[in-house]
Structure formats: C-alpha cells, structure tokens
mmCIF file of C-alpha atoms and ligand atoms in Angstrom:
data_model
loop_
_atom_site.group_PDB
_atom_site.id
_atom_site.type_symbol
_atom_site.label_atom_id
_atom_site.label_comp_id
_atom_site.label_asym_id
_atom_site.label_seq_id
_atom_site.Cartn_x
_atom_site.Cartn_y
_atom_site.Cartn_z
ATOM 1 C CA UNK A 1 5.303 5.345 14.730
ATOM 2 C CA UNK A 2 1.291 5.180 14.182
ATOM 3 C CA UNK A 3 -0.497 6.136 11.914
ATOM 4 C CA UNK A 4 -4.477 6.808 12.900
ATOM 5 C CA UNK A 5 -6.346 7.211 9.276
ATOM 6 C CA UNK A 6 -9.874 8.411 9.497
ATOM 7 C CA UNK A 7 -12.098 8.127 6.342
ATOM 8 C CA UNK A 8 -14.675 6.341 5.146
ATOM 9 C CA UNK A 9 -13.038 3.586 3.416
ATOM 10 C CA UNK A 10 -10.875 1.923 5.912
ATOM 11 C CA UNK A 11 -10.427 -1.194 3.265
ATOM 12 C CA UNK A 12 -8.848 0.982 0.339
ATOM 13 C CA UNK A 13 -6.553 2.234 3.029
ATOM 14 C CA UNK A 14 -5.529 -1.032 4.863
ATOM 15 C CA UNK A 15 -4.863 -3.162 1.400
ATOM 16 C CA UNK A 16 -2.873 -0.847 0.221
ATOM 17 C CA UNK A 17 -0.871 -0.277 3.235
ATOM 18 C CA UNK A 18 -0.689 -3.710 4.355
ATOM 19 C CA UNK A 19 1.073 -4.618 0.672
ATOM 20 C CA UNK A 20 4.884 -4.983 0.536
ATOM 21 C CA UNK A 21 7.333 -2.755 2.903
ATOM 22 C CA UNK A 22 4.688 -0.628 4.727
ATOM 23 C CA UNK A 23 3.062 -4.392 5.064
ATOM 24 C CA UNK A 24 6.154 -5.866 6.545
ATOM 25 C CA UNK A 25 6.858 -3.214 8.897
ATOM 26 C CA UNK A 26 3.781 -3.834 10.260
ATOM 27 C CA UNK A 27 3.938 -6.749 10.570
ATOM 28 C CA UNK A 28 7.254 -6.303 12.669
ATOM 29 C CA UNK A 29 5.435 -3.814 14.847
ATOM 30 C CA UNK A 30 7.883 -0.599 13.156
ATOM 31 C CA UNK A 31 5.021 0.360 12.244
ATOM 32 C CA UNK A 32 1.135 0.901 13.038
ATOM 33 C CA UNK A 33 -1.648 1.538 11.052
ATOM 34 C CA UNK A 34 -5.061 1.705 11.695
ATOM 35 C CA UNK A 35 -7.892 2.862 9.665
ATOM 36 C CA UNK A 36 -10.658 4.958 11.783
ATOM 37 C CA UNK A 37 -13.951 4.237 10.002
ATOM 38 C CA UNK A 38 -15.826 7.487 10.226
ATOM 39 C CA UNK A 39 -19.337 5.864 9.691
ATOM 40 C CA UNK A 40 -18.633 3.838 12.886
ATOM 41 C CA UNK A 41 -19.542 7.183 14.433
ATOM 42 C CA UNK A 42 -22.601 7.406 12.669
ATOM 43 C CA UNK A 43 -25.130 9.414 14.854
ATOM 44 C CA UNK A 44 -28.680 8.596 13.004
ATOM 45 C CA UNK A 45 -30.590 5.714 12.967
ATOM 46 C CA UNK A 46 -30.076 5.442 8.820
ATOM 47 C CA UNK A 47 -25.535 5.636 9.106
ATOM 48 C CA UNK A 48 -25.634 8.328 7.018
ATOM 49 C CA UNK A 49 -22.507 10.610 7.054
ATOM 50 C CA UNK A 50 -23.136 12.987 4.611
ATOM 51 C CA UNK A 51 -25.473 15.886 3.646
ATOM 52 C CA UNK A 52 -26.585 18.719 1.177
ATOM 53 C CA UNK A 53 -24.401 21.446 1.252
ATOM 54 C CA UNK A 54 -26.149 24.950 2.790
ATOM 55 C CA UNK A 55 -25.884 27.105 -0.336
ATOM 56 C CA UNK A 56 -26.318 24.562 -2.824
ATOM 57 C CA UNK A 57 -24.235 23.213 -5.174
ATOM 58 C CA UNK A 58 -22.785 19.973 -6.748
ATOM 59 C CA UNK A 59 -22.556 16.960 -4.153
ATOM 60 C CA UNK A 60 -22.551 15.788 -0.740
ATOM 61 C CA UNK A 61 -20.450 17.065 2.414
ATOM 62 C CA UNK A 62 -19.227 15.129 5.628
ATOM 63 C CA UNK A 63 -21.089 16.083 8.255
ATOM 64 C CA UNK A 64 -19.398 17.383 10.984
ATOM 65 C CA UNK A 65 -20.380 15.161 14.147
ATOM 66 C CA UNK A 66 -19.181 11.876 13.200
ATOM 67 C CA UNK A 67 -15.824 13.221 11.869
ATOM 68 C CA UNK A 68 -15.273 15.273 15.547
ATOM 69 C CA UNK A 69 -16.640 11.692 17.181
ATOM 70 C CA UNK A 70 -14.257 9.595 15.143
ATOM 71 C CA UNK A 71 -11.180 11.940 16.062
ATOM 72 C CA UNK A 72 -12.334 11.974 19.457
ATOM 73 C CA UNK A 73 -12.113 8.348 19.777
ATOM 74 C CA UNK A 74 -8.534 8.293 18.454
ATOM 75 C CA UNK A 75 -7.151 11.537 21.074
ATOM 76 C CA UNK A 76 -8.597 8.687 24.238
ATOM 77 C CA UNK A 77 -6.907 5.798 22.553
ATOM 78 C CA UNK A 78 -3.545 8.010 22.306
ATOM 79 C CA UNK A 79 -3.746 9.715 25.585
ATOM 80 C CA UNK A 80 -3.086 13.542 24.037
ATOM 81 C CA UNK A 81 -3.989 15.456 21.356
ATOM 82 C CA UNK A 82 -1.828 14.300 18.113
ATOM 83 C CA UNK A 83 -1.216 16.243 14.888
ATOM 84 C CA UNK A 84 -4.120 16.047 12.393
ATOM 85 C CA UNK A 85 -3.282 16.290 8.880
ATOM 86 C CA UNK A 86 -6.246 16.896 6.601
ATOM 87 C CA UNK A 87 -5.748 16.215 2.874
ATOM 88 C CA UNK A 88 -6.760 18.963 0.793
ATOM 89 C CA UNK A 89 -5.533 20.504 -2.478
ATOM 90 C CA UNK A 90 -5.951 23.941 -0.644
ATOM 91 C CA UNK A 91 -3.046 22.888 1.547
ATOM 92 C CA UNK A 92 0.775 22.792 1.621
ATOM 93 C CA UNK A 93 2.335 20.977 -1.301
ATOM 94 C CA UNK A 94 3.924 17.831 0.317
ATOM 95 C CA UNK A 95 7.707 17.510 -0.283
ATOM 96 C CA UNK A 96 10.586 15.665 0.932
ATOM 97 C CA UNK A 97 11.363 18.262 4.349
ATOM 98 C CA UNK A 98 7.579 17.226 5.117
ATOM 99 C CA UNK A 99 7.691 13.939 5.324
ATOM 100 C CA UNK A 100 11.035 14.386 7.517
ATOM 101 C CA UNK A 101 9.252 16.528 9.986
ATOM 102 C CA UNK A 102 5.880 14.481 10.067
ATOM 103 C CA UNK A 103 8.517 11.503 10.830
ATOM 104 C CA UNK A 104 9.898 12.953 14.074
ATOM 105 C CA UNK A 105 5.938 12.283 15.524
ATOM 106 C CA UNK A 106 4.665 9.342 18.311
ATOM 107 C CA UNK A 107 1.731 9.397 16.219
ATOM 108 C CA UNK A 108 -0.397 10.906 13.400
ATOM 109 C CA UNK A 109 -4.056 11.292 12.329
ATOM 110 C CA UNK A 110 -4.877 11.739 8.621
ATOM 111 C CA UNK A 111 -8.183 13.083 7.649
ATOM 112 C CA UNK A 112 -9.543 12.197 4.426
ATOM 113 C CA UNK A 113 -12.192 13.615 3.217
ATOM 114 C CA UNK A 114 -14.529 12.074 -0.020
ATOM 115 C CA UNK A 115 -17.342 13.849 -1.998
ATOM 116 C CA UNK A 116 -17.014 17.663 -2.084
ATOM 117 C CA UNK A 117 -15.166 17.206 1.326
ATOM 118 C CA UNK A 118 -15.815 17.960 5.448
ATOM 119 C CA UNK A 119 -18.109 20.799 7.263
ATOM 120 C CA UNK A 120 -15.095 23.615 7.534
ATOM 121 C CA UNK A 121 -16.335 23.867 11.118
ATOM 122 C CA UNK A 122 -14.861 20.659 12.028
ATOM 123 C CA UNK A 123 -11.595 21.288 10.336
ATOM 124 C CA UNK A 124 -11.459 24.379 12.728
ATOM 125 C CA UNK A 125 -11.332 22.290 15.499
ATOM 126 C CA UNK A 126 -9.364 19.291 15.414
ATOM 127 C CA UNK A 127 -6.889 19.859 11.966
ATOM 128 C CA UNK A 128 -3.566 21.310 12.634
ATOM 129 C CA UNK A 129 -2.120 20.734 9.065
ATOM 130 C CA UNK A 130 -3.376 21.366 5.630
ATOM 131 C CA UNK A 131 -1.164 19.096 3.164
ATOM 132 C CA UNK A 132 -1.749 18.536 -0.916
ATOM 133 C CA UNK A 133 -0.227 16.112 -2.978
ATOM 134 C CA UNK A 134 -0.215 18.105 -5.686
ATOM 135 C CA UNK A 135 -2.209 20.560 -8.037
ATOM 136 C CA UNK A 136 -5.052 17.901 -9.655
ATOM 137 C CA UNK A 137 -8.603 16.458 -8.059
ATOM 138 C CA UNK A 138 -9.057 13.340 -7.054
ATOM 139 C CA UNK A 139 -12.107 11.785 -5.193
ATOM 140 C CA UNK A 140 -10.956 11.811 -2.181
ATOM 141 C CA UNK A 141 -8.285 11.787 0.911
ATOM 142 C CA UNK A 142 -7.150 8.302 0.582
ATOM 143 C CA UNK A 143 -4.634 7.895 -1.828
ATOM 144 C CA UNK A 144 -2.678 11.243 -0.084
ATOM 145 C CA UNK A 145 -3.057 9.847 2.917
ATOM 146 C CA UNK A 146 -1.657 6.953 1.879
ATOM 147 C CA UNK A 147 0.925 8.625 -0.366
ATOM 148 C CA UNK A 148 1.677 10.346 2.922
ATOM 149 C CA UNK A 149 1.831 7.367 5.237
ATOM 150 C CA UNK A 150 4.216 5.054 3.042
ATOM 151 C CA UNK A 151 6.888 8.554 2.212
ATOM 152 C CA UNK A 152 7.155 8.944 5.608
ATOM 153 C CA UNK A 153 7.317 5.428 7.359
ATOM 154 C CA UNK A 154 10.592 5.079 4.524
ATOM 155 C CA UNK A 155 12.183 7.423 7.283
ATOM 156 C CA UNK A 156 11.603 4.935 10.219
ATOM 157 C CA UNK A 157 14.506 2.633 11.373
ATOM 158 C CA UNK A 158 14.143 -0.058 10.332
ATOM 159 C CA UNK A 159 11.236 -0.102 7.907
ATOM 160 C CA UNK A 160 13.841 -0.022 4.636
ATOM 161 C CA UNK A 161 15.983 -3.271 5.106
ATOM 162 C CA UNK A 162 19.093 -1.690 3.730
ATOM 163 C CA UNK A 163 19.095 1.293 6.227
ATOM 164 C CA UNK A 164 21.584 3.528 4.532
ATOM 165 C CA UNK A 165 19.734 3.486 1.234
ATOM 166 C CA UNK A 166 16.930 6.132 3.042
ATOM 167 C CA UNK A 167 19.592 9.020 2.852
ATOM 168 C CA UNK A 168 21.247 8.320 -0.055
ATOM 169 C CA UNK A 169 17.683 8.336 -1.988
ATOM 170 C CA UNK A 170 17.170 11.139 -4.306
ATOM 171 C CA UNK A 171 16.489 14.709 -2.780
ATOM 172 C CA UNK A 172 18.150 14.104 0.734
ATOM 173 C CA UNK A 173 20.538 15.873 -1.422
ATOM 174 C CA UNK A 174 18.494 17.575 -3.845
ATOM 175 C CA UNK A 175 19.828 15.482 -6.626
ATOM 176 C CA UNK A 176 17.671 12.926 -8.665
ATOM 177 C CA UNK A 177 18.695 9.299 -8.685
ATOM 178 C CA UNK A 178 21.134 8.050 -10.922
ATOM 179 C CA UNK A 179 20.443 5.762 -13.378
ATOM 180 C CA UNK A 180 21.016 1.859 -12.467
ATOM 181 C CA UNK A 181 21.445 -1.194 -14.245
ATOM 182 C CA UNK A 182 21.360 -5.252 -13.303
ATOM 183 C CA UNK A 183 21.570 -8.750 -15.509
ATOM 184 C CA UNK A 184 22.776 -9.647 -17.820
ATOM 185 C CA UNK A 185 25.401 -7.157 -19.185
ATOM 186 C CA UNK A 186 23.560 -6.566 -22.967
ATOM 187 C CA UNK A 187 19.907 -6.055 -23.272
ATOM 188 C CA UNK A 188 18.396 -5.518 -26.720
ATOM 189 C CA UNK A 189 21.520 -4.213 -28.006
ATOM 190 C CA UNK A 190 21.933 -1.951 -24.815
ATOM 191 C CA UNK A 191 25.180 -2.442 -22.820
ATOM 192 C CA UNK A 192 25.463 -1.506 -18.982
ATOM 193 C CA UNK A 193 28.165 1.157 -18.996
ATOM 194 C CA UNK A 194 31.123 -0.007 -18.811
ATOM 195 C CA UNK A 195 32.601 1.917 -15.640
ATOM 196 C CA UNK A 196 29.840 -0.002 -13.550
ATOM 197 C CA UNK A 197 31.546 -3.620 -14.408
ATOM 198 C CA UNK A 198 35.220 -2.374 -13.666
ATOM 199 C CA UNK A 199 35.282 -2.775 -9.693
ATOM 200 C CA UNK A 200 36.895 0.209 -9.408
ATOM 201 C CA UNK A 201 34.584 1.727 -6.550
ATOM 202 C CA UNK A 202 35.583 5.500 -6.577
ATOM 203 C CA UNK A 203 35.149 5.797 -10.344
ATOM 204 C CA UNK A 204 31.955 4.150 -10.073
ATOM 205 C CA UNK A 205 30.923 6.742 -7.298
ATOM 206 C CA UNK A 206 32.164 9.489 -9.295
ATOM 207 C CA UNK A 207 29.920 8.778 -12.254
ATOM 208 C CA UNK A 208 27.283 8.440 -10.494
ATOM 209 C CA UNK A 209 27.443 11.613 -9.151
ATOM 210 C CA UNK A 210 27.812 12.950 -12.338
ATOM 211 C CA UNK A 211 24.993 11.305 -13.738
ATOM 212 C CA UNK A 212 22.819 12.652 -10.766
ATOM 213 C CA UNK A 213 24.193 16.031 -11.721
ATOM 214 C CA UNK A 214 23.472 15.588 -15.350
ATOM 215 C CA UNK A 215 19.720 14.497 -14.997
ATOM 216 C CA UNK A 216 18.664 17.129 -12.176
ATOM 217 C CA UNK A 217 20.265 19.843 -14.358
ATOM 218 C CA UNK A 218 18.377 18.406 -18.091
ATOM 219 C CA UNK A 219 14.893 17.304 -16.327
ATOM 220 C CA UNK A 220 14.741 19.299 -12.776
ATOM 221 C CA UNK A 221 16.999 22.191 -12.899
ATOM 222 C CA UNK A 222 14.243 23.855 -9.971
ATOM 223 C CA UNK A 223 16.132 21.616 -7.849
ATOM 224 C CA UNK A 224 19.562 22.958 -8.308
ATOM 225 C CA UNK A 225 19.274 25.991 -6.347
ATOM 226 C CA UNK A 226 19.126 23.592 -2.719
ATOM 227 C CA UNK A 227 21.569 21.359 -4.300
ATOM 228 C CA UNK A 228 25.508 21.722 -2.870
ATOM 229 C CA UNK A 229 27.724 21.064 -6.093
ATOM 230 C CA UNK A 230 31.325 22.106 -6.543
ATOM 231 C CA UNK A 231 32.973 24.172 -9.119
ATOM 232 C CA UNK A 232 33.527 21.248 -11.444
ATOM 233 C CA UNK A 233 30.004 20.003 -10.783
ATOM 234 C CA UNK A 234 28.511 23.720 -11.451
ATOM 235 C CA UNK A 235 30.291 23.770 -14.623
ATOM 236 C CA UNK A 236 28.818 20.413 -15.810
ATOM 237 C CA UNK A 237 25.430 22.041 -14.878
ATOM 238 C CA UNK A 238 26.233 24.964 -17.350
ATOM 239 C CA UNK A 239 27.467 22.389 -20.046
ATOM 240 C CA UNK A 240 23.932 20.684 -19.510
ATOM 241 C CA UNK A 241 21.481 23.697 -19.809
ATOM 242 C CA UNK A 242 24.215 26.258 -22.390
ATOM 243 C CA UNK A 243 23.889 28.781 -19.407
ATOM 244 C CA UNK A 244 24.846 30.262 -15.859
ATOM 245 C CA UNK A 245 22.969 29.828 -13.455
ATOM 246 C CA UNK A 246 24.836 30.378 -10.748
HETATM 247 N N1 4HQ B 1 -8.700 15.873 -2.704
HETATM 248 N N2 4HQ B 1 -4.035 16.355 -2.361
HETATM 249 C C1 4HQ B 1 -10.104 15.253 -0.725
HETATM 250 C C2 4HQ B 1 -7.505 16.007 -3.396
HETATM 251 C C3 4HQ B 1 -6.203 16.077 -2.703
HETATM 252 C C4 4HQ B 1 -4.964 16.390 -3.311
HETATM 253 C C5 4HQ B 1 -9.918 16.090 -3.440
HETATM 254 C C6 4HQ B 1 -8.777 15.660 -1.257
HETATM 255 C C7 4HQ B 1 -11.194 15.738 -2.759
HETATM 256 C C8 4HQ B 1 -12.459 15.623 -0.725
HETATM 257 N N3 4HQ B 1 -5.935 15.862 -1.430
HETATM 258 N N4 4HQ B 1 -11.175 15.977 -1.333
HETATM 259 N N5 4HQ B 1 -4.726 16.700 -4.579
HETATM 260 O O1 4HQ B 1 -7.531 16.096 -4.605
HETATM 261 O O2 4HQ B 1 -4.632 16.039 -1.214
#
C-alpha cells in the first residue's frame, strides 16, 4: 500500500512514520510513504502558501493553487485518480471499520491542512473523504494523518510480525483488550493471576474472555451493542453494570 501525504511539513510526517513498525515496513517495501511538500508547488516568486481569509477573521488559509498543483503531481505519479482523505474535525469520526475499508486501497492521499485550514474550493475538487480523529483542535492535519496512516498499515500483511495478533486486537470483536502480564511473577506486592501460570490453555482463554467482557461492560459499555456475547457472557455484563441491557 502507499501512502501520498500532502502538507506542509513533510519532516513531522516522515520521522514519525519512519520510527518503529510503520519504519520497518518500509523499509521492507510493505509499505510506502511519501510526504508531498505543498510549498514545492509554490506559484510566487516569495513561496508563500498562504493568505488572508476573504471575510476576515483570525489567521491564515492555504491557498488553493499549490494544494490542486501538489495533488496533481501525485494523480501523474499514480496513473489514476486515488482517494483523497482530508483531515478535518467537520468530518467522519475515524473508527476501526474505517481503517479496514481505507486498507482495501492501491494507494491513498491525505490532505492536511495547518492554520485555519484550505480554500473550500479546492476541497471541492480533489477530496473524496472528510475524516476526524476526534472532537478537539489541533494545529493541523498531521498528526491525523499520521494517526490514520499507522491504524491502517496494522491491517497490511505483513507489517505486524505476529500476523494473527491484527484480528485478535481489541474491537475486531468489539471487545477491549484484556489485561496482560510478563516477568517476574510478583511486582510490588502484585501477583500475575494465577490461571495465567497454570498451562492450562483453555482456562487461560476463557478468562480472558471474561476479562474482555468485564472491562468493555465497566469502562465502554457503548461498545456492547456490536459485540456477539452468549447468554453466560450477557449475564456477566448485567452483573458488571446492576442492569439489562439486553
Ligand atoms: N484539525 N481530526 C486541520 C483537527 C483535526 C481533527 C484542525 C485539522 C486544524 C487545519 N483533523 N485543521 N481533530 O483538529 O482531524
């Protein structure tokens, strides 16, 4: 899969990216990354990008031309005209399904925007998907994108080394993780419990389970109704919360 990343700050994008398993499968060629600097497409003598908004108010916009230019650039380079996914807290909050979609692509752009964001006549043309991170403001596109990028190349044979541990991770079943333990057995008084050291596999499995059950219910109990639990389980949910909901 590639990933085509147009913003401004193709550095902030590339470290982070190029650190630890996104890094590696890049390395390995699973992956491809590449950072589209928008001020490469700079169309006045001075580089600038940016400009007063018509209207007034606070802060500087993108202008339009070098972002169109930029994504321009990338549609040669692929050979079509690839999915464009602008970051934006007026778009779709980004969840689990989203990032298994996005992963079924050749390639994807990611359009991050910085200041007070991109001439909305641009984003006409070229975006085709409107995706949040969540409800809160940051500065700009970057760290979605990249919050984007790394959920989704998780999906990509290959990229995880243990490739089984990708669908077992929580919400491909709409249960939160479990909660796991390592070396050595007693830690400030804390022992690992008990059922994990007694090789008995199933049990072990079972508990877990449980545990899974136990958390989503007490800390995400939004996440129950996609969930598929049994009676037993659906009992242990109304043991949790002291009600039905089922
Ligand atoms: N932005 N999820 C870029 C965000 C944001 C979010 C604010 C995007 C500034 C220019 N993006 N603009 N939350 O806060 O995606």
């Amino acid at each position: 899969m590639r990933f085509y990343i147009m913003t401004l700050f193709p550095d902030m994008v590339m470290n982070g990216l190029g650190t630890s398993i996104t890094g590696r499968a890049m390395e390995k060629d699973l992956l491809g990354v590449e950072a589209v600097n928008i001020r490469d497409y700079a169309f006045n003598k001075h580089n600038s990008v940016d400009d007063y908004p018509y209207g007034g108010g606070a802060g500087m916009l993108m202008q339009a031309e070098p972002v169109y230019q930029a994504y321009n650039a990338v549609k040669e380079k692929v050979g079509r005209s690839p999915r464009v996914v602008y970051l934006s807290p007026q778009g779709r909050t980004f969840h689990q399904e989203m990032a298994e979609e996005l992963a079924r692509e050749e390639e994807l752009v990611l359009l991050c925007g910085h200041y007070e964001g991109i001439d909305e006549r641009v984003l006409e043309e070229i975006v085709t998907d409107y995706v949040s991170i969540g409800d809160y403001v940051l500065t700009g596109g970057e760290l979605p994108a990249m919050v984007i990028v790394d959920a989704v190349s998780r999906l990509v044979p290959g990229v995880l080394h243990n490739d089984v541990s990708a669908e077992f991770d929580s919400f491909q079943d709409n249960l939160l993780e479990y909660p796991q333990y390592s070396r050595p057995e007693v830690w400030h008084g804390k022992q690992v419990p008990p059922v994990l050291l007694s090789g008995h596999h199933a049990n072990v499995e079972k508990w877990r389970r449980e545990q899974s059950v136990i958390r989503t219910a007490r800390n995400r109990p939004d996440l129950l109704e996609k969930a598929d639990l049994d009676e037993t389980e659906k009992e242990l949910v109304r043991k949790v919360l002291g009600r039905d909901i089922y």
